[in-house]
Coordinates of C-alpha atoms and ligand atoms in Angstrom, one line a residue:
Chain A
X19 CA 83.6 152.8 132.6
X20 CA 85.6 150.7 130.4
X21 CA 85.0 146.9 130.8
X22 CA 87.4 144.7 129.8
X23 CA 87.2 141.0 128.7
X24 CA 88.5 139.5 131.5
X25 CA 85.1 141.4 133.5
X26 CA 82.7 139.9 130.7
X27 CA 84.6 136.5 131.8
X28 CA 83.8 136.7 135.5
X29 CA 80.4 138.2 134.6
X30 CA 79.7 134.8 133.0
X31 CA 81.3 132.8 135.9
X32 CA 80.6 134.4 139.3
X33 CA 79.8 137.7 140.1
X34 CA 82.2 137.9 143.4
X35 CA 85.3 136.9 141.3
X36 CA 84.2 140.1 138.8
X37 CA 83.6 142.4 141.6
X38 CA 87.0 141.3 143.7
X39 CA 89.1 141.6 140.1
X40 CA 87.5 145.3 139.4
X41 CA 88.1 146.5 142.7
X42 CA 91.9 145.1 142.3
X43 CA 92.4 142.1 144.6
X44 CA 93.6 139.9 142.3
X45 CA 95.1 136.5 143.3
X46 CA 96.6 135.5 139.4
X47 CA 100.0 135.8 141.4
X48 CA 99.4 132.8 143.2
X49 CA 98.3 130.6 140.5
X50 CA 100.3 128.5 137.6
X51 CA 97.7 128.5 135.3
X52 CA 98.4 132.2 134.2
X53 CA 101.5 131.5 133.4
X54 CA 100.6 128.0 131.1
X55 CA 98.1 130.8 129.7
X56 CA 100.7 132.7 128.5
X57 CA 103.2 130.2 126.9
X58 CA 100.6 128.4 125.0
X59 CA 99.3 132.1 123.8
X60 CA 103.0 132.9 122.9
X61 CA 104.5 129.8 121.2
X62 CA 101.0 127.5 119.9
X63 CA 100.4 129.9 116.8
X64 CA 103.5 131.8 116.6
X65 CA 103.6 131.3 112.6
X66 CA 100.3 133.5 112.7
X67 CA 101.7 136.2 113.9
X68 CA 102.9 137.8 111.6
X69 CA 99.6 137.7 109.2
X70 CA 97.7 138.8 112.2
X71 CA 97.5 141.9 114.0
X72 CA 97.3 142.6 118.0
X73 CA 94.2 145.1 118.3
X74 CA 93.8 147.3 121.1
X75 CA 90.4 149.1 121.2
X76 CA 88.0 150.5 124.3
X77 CA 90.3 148.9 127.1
X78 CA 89.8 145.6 125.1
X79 CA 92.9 143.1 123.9
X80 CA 92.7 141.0 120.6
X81 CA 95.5 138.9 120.8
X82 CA 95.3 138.2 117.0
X83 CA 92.9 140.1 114.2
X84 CA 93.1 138.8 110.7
X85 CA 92.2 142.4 108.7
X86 CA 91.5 140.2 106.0
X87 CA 88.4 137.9 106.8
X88 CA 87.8 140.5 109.9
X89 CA 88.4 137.3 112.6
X90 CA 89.1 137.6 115.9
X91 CA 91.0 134.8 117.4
X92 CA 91.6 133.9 120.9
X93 CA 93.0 131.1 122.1
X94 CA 91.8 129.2 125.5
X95 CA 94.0 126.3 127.1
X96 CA 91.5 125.5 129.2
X97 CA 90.2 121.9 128.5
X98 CA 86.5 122.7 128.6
X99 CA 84.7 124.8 126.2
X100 CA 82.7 127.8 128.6
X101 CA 79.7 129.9 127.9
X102 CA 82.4 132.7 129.0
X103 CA 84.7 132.1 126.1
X104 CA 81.6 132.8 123.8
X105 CA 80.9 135.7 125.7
X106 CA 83.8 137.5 126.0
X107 CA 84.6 136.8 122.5
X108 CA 81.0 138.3 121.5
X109 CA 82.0 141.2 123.3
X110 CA 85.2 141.5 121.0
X111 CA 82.9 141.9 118.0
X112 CA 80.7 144.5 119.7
X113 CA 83.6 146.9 120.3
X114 CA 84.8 146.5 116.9
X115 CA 81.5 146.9 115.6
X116 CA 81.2 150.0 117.5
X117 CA 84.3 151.3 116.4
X118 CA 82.9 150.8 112.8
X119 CA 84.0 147.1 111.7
X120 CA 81.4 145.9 110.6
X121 CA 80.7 141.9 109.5
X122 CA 83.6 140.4 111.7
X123 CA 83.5 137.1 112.9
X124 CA 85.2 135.4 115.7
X125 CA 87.0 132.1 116.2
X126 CA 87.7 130.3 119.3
X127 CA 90.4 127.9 119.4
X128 CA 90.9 125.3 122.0
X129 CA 94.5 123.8 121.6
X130 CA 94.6 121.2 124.3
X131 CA 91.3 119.9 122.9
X132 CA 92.5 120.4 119.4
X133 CA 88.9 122.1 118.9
X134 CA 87.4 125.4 117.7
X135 CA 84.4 127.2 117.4
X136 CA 83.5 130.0 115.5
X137 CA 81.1 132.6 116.7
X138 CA 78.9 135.0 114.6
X139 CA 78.0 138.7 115.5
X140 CA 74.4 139.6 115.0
X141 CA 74.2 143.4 115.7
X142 CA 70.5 143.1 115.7
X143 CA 70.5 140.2 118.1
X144 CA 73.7 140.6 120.0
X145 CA 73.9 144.5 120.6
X146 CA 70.9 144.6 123.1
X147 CA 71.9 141.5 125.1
X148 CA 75.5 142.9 125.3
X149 CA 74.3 146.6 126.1
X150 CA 71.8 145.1 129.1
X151 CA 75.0 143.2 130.6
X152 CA 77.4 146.6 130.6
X153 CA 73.9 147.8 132.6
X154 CA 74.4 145.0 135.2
X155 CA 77.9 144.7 135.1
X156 CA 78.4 148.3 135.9
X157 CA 75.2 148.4 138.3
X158 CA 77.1 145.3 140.5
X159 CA 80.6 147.1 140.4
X160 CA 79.1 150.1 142.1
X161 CA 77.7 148.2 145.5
X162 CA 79.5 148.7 148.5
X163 CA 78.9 145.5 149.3
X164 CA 80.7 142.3 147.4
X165 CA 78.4 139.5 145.9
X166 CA 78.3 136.9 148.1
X167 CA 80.6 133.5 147.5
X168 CA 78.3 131.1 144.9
X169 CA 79.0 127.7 146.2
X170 CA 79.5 125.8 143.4
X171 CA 81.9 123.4 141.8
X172 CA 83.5 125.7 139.6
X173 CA 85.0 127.2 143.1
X174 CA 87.4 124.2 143.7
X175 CA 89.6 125.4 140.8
X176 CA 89.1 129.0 141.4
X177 CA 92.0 131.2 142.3
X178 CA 90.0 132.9 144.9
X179 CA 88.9 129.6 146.5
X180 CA 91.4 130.1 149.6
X181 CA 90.2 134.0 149.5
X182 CA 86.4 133.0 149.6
X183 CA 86.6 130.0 151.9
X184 CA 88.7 130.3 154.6
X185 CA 87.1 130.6 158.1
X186 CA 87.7 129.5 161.3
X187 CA 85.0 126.8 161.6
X188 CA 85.1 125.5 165.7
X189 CA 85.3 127.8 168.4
X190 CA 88.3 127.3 171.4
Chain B
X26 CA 109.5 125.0 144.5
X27 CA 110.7 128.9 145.7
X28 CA 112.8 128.9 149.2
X29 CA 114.0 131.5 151.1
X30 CA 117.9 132.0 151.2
X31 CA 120.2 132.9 153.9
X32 CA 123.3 134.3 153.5
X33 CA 125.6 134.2 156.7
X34 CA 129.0 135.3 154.9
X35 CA 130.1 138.5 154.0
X36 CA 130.3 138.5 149.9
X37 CA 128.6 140.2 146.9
X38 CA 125.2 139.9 144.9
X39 CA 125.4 140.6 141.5
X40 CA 122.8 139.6 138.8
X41 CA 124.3 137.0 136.0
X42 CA 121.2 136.8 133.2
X43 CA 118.6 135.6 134.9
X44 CA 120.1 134.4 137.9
X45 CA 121.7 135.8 141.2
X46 CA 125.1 135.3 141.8
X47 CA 126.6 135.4 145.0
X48 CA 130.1 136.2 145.4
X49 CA 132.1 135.3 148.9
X50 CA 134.6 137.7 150.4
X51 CA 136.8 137.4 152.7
X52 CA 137.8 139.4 155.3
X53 CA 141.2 140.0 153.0
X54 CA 139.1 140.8 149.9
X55 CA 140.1 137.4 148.5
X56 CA 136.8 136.3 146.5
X57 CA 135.7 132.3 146.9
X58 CA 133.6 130.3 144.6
X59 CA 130.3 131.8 143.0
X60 CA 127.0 130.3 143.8
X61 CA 124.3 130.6 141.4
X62 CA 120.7 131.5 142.9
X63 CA 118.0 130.9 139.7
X64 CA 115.8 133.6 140.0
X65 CA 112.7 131.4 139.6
X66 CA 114.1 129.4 142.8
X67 CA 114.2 132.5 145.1
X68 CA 111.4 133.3 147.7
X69 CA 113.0 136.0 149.3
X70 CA 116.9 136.8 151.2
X71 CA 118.3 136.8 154.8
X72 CA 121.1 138.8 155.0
X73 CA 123.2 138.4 157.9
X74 CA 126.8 138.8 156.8
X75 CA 128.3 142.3 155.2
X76 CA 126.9 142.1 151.9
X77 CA 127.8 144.2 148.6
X78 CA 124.8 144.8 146.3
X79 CA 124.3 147.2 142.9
X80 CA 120.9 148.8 141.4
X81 CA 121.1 146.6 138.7
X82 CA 120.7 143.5 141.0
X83 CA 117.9 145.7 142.9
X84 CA 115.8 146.1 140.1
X85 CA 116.0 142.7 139.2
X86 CA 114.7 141.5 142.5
X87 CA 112.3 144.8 142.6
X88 CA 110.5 143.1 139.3
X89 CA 110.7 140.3 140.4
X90 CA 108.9 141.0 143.7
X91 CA 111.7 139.4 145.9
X92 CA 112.2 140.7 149.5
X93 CA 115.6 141.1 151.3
X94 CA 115.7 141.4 154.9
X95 CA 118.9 142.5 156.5
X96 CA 120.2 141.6 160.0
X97 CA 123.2 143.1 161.7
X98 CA 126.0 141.3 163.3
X99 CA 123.9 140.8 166.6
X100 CA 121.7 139.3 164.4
X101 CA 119.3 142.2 164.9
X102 CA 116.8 142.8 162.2
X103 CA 117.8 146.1 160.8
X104 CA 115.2 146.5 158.0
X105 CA 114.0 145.1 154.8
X106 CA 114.2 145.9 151.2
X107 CA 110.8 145.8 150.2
X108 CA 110.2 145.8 146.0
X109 CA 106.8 148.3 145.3
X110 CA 103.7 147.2 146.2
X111 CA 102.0 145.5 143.1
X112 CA 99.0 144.5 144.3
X113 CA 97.9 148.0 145.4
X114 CA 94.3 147.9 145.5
X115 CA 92.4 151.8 146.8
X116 CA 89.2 150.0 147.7
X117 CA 91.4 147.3 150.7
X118 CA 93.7 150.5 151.2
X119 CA 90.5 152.5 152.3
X120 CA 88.3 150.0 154.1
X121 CA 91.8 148.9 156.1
X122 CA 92.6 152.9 156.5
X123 CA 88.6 153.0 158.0
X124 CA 88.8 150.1 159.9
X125 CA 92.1 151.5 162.0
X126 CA 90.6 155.3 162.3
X127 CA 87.3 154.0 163.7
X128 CA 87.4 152.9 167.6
X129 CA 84.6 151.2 167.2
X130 CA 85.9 149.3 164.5
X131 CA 89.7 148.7 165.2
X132 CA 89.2 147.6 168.8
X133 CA 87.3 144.1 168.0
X134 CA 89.6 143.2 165.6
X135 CA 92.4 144.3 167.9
X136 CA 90.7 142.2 170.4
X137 CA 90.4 138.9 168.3
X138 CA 94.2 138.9 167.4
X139 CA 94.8 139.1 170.7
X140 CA 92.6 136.7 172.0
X141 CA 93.8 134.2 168.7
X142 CA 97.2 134.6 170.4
X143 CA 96.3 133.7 174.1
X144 CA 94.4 130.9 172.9
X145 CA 97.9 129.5 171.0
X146 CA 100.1 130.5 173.8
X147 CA 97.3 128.1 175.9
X148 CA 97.1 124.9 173.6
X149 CA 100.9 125.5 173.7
X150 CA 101.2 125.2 177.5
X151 CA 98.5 122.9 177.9
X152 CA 100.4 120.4 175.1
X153 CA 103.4 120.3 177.5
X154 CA 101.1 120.5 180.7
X155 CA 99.8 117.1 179.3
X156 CA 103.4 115.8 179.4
X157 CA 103.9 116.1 183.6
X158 CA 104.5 119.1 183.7
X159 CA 103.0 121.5 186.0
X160 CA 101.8 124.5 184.5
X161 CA 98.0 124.8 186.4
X162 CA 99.8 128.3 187.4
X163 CA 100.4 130.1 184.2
X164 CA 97.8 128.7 182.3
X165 CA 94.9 129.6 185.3
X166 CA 96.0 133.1 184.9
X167 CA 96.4 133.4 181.1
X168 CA 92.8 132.0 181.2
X169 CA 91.8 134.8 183.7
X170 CA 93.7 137.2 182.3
X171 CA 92.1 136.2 178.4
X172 CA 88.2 136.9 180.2
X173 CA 89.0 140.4 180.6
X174 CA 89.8 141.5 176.8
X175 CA 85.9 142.3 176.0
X176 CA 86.4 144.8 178.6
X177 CA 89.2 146.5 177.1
X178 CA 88.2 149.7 175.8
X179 CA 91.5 151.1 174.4
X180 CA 94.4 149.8 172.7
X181 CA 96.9 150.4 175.6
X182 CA 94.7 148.8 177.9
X183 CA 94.6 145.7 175.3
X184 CA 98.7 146.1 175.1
X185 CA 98.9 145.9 179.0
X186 CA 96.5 142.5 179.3
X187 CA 99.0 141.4 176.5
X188 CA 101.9 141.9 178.7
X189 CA 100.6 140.3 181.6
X190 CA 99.7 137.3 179.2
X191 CA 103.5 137.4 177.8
X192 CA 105.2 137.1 181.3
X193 CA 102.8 134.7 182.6
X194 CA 103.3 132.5 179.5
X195 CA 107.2 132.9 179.6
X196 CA 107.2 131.7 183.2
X197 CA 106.0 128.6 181.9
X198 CA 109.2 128.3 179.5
X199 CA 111.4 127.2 182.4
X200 CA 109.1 124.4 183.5
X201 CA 109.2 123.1 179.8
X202 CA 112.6 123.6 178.4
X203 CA 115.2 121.0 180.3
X204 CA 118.3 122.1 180.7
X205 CA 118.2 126.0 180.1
X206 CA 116.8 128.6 182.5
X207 CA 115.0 131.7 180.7
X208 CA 114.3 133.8 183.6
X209 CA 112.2 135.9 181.8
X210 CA 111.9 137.3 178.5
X211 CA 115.1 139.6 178.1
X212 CA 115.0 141.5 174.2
X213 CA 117.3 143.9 173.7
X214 CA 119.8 142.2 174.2
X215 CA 119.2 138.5 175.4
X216 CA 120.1 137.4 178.3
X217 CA 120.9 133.9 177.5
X218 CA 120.0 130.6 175.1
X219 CA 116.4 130.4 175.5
X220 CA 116.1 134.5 175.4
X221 CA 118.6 134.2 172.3
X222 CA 116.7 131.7 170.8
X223 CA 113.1 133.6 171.2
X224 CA 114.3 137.0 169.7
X225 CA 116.1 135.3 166.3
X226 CA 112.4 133.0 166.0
X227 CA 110.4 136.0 166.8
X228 CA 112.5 138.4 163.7
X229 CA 111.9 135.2 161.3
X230 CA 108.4 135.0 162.3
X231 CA 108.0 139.1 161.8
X232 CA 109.5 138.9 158.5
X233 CA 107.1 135.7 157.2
X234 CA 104.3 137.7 158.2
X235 CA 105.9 140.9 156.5
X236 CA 106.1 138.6 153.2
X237 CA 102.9 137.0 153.4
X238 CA 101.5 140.9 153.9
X239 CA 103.6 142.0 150.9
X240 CA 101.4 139.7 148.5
X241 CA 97.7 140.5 149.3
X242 CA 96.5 144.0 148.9
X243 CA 96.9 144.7 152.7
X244 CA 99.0 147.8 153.6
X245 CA 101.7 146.5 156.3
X246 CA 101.9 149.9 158.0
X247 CA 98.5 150.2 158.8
X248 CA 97.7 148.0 162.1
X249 CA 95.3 147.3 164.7
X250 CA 96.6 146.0 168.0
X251 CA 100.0 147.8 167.6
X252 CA 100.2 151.4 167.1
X253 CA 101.2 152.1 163.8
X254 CA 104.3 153.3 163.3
X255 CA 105.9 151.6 166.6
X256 CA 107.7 150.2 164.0
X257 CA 107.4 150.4 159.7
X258 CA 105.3 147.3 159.3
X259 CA 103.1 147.1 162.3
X260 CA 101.0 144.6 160.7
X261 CA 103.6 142.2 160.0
X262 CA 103.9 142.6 164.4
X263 CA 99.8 142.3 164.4
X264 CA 100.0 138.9 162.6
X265 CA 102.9 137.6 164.4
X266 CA 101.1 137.8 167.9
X267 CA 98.5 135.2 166.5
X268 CA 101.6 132.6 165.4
X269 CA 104.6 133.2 167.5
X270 CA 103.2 130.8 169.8
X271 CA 102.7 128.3 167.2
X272 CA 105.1 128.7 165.1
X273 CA 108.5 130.2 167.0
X274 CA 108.3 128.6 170.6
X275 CA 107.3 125.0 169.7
X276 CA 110.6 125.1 167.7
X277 CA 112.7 126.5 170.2
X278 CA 111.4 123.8 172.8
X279 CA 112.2 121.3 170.3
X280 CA 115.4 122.5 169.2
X281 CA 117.0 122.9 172.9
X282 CA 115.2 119.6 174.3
X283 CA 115.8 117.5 171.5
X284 CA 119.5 119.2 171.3
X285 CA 119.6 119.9 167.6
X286 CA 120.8 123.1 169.2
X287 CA 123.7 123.0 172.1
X288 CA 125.5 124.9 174.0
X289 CA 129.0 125.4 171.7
X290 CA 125.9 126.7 169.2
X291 CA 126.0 130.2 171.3
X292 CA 128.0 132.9 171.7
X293 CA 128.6 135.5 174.5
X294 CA 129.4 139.1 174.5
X295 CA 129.8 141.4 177.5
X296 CA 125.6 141.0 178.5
X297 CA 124.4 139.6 175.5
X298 CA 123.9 135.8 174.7
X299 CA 123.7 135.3 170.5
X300 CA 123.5 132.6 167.9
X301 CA 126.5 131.9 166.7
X302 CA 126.5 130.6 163.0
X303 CA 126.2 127.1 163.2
X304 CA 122.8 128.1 165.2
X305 CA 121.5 130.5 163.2
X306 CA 122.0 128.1 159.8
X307 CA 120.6 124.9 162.1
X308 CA 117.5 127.0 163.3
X309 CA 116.5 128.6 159.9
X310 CA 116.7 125.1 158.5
X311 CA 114.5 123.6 160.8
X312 CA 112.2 127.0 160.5
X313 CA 111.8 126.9 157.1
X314 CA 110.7 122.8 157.3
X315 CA 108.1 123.7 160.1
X316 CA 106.9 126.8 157.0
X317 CA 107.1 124.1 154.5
X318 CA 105.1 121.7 156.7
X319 CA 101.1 120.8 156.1
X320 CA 98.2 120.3 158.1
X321 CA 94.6 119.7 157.3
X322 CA 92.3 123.2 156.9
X323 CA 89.0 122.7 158.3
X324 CA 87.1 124.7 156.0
X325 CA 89.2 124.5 153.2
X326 CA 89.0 121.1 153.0
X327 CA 92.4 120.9 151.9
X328 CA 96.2 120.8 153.1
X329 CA 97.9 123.8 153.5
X330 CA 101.7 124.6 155.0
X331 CA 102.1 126.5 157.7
X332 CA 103.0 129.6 155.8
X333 CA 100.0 129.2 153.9
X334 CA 98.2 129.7 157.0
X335 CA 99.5 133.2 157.6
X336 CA 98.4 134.5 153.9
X337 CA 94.7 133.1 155.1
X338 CA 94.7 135.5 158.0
X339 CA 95.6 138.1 155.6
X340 CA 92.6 137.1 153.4
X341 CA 90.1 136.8 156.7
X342 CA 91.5 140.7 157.4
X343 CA 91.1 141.9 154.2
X344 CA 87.0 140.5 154.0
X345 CA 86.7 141.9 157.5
X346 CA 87.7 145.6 156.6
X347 CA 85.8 145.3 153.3
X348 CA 82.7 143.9 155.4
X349 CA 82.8 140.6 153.7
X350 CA 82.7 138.6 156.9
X351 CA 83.7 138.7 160.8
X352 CA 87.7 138.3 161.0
X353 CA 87.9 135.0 163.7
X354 CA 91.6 134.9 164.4
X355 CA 93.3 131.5 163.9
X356 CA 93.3 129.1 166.8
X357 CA 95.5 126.2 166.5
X358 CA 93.4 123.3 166.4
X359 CA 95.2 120.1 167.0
Ligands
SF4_9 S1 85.8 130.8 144.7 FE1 83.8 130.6 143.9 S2 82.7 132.3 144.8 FE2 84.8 132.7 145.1 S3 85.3 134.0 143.3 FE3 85.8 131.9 142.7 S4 84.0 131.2 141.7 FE4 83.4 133.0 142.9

């Protein structure tokens, strides 16, 4: 199975979102947000472009990879910095690393927050925690069942929130 | 904000960049002023006058996911251009494919949309019953009638409770609407006003539904208290039960008793009773401020308009075929 970044993501943020995304009901359509995703990825670091490469590798997207100094760059808009970024961003430097780059580094940047973070790839350290999440990730995607809605704050600003929450609460 | 667009003259749709253009023609061929449509502004078409279109302008509202339902000079619903499905998703389309093939399984749900429809028809009657009228009648037997849908074992026998619901609850329409008789619920054609009235709500509520449907991953042929196939999107029928009620017949017994609609509004032919134009615009108007309008979800905690409300029942049937909780139809609560 090939996992993609956006399943590391939801991995790191709720297990239902994952296993709703995999198995295709996606509600990005009815959210702005992907589309503010998009223009700041398009127009924020334009002038990079052209040094920097898109990389397509394993199922996985690299918006921009500096050959070079072997970084990965993504850009988030969001206006937090998440444990998810980091992860998905780990992942990048897995697949490249299993695809023979060796020694690349990553760099997260935060526009909105005019912040960024760089994250190192220790094959030794990083490859077994990675390898045990494919395990679980994979092992969840097979149920029949789908992981049951988390309850937490996080939801409110979820694009699944009307998907997950909506019931008919008092009984004619 | 994205609105739905009707288009009662004849004319042509072209597209002009990234915009629709809509050309009016005459009867003599003689072309009027262009209106601009920005795509970005467009939630979907009504067609009711002759209409001219190309592939081009196809594709562009294909990619762009834009539906366009046509309607023939009766104002009959004829059919609807429906872009491809882009949020296809096997897992829904199997559990939903499942939950129809299994009796076991399709009757309950059949069973709650029905039951979510009686109980709107109800708080509709008893809501004017309040106001002096007398409707004891109807509603007693629409009560009666709604206690013996757990003992409905097929879907024919659901249909036929559903039809004694119907002509009980359309009785009722002649106590509550002033100055109009119904006289029953005539469809193809109507009768008169109210009947008139009913069928152009009911295809505007059909084609909502049909929308809302077209943006989750349910499949609108596949239904559960109407046969599939009675007509192409069965579901979009399903869903419309549950808000006709709510949605289609509290407007018509506003429009006629409030007068926004009147007689000179009408038009007759041989034994048929239509909207006439002025109507038709002065209805979907008022329809799409009712869609557009907001009420407080319980469990969302949240406002939501009432075409929002139709996409939630989409997402409580999709969790109910994927066994992600029981569907509980929607009952209007205020
Ligand atoms: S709303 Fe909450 S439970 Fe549902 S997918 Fe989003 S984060 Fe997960």
């Amino acid at each position: 199975m090939q996992v993609t970044a956006t399943i590391i993501a939801y991995f790191h943020t709720c297990l239902r979102k994952m296993y709703l995304h995999h198995h295709g009901i996606r509600m990005e359509h009815t959210s702005d947000v992907v589309y503010e995703g998009k223009l700041i990825g398009e127009s924020t670091y334009e002038d990079r472009a052209a040094k920097n490469t898109q990389l397509e590798l394993d199922g996985i997207k690299i918006d921009y990879y500096d050959a070079k100094t072997k970084t990965v760059h993504e850009t988030k808009k969001s206006d937090k910095m998440e444990h998810a970024h980091e992860a998905q961003v780990l992942y990048y430097l897995y697949v490249l690393q299993r695809n023979g780059i060796e020694g690349a580094s990553g760099i997260i940047e935060y526009p909105t927050l005019r912040q960024r973070k760089h994250i190192d790839f220790d094959p030794e350290r990083d490859v077994p925690i990675i390898e045990g999440w494919l395990q679980e990730i994979e092992q969840i995607l097979e149920q029949e069942q789908c992981p049951p809605v988390i309850n937490k704050s996080i939801c409110k600003s979820c694009s699944y929130y009307d998907y997950c929450y909506v019931a008919e609460e008092i009984e004619n | 904000m994205k609105k739905p667009y009707y288009l009662f003259n004849p004319g042509r749709l072209s597209r002009k960049d990234n915009t629709l253009k809509f050309t009016p023609v005459d009867e003599a061929g003689n072309e009027g002023q262009p209106r601009h449509l920005p795509i970005e502004s467009v939630e979907e078409l009504y067609v009711f006058g002759a209409l001219d279109v190309n592939s081009a302008v196809l594709n562009f509202l294909g990619q762009e996911s834009i539906c366009v339902h046509f309607f023939n000079y009766y104002e009959h619903y004829t059919g609807s251009f429906m872009p491809r499905d882009y949020l296809l998703a096997g897992k829904v389309q199997i559990a939903q494919t499942r939950a129809y093939t299994e009796a076991k399984r399709r009757m309950p749900i059949a069973r709650s949309l029905l039951d979510g429809a009686a109980a709107n028809m109800l708080r509709v009657l008893r809501y004017y019953g309040y106001r002096e009228r007398d409707l004891g009648l109807p509603i007693a037997a629409i009560e009666d009638l709604r206690q013996r849908l757990p003992d409905a074992k097929t879907s024919s026998e659901l249909m036929g409770i559903e039809g004694n619901i119907r002509q009980n609850y359309y009785q009722a329409f002649d106590e509550i609407i002033l100055d109009y008789d119904m006289g029953g619920r005539s469809k193809r054609p109507p009768k008169n006003e109210v009947n008139a009235m009913i069928s152009y709500g009911n295809m505007l509520c059909y084609t909502q539904c049909l929308k809302q449907i077209y943006h989750t991953q349910l499949n609108p042929t596949i239904s559960f208290l109407h046969e599939p196939g009675y007509r192409r999107y069965s579901l979009a029928l399903d869903l419309a039960e549950i808000f006709k009620p709510v949605l289609v017949d509290r407007l018509v017994f506003s429009l006629l008793n409030k007068k926004i609609i009147q007689a000179n509004d009408f038009r007759w032919e041989l034994n048929k009773c239509l909207l006439k134009e002025s109507g038709a615009r002065n209805f979907a108007k008022y329809w799409d401020e009712r869609m557009n309008e907001t009420i407080q979800h319980r469990s969302l905690n949240k406002k939501v308009s009432y075409k929002h409300l139709i996409r939630l029942e989409c997402y409580k049937l999709t969790k109910h075929v994927l066994n992600d909780g029981e569907y509980k139809p929607f009952k209007m609560w205020w």
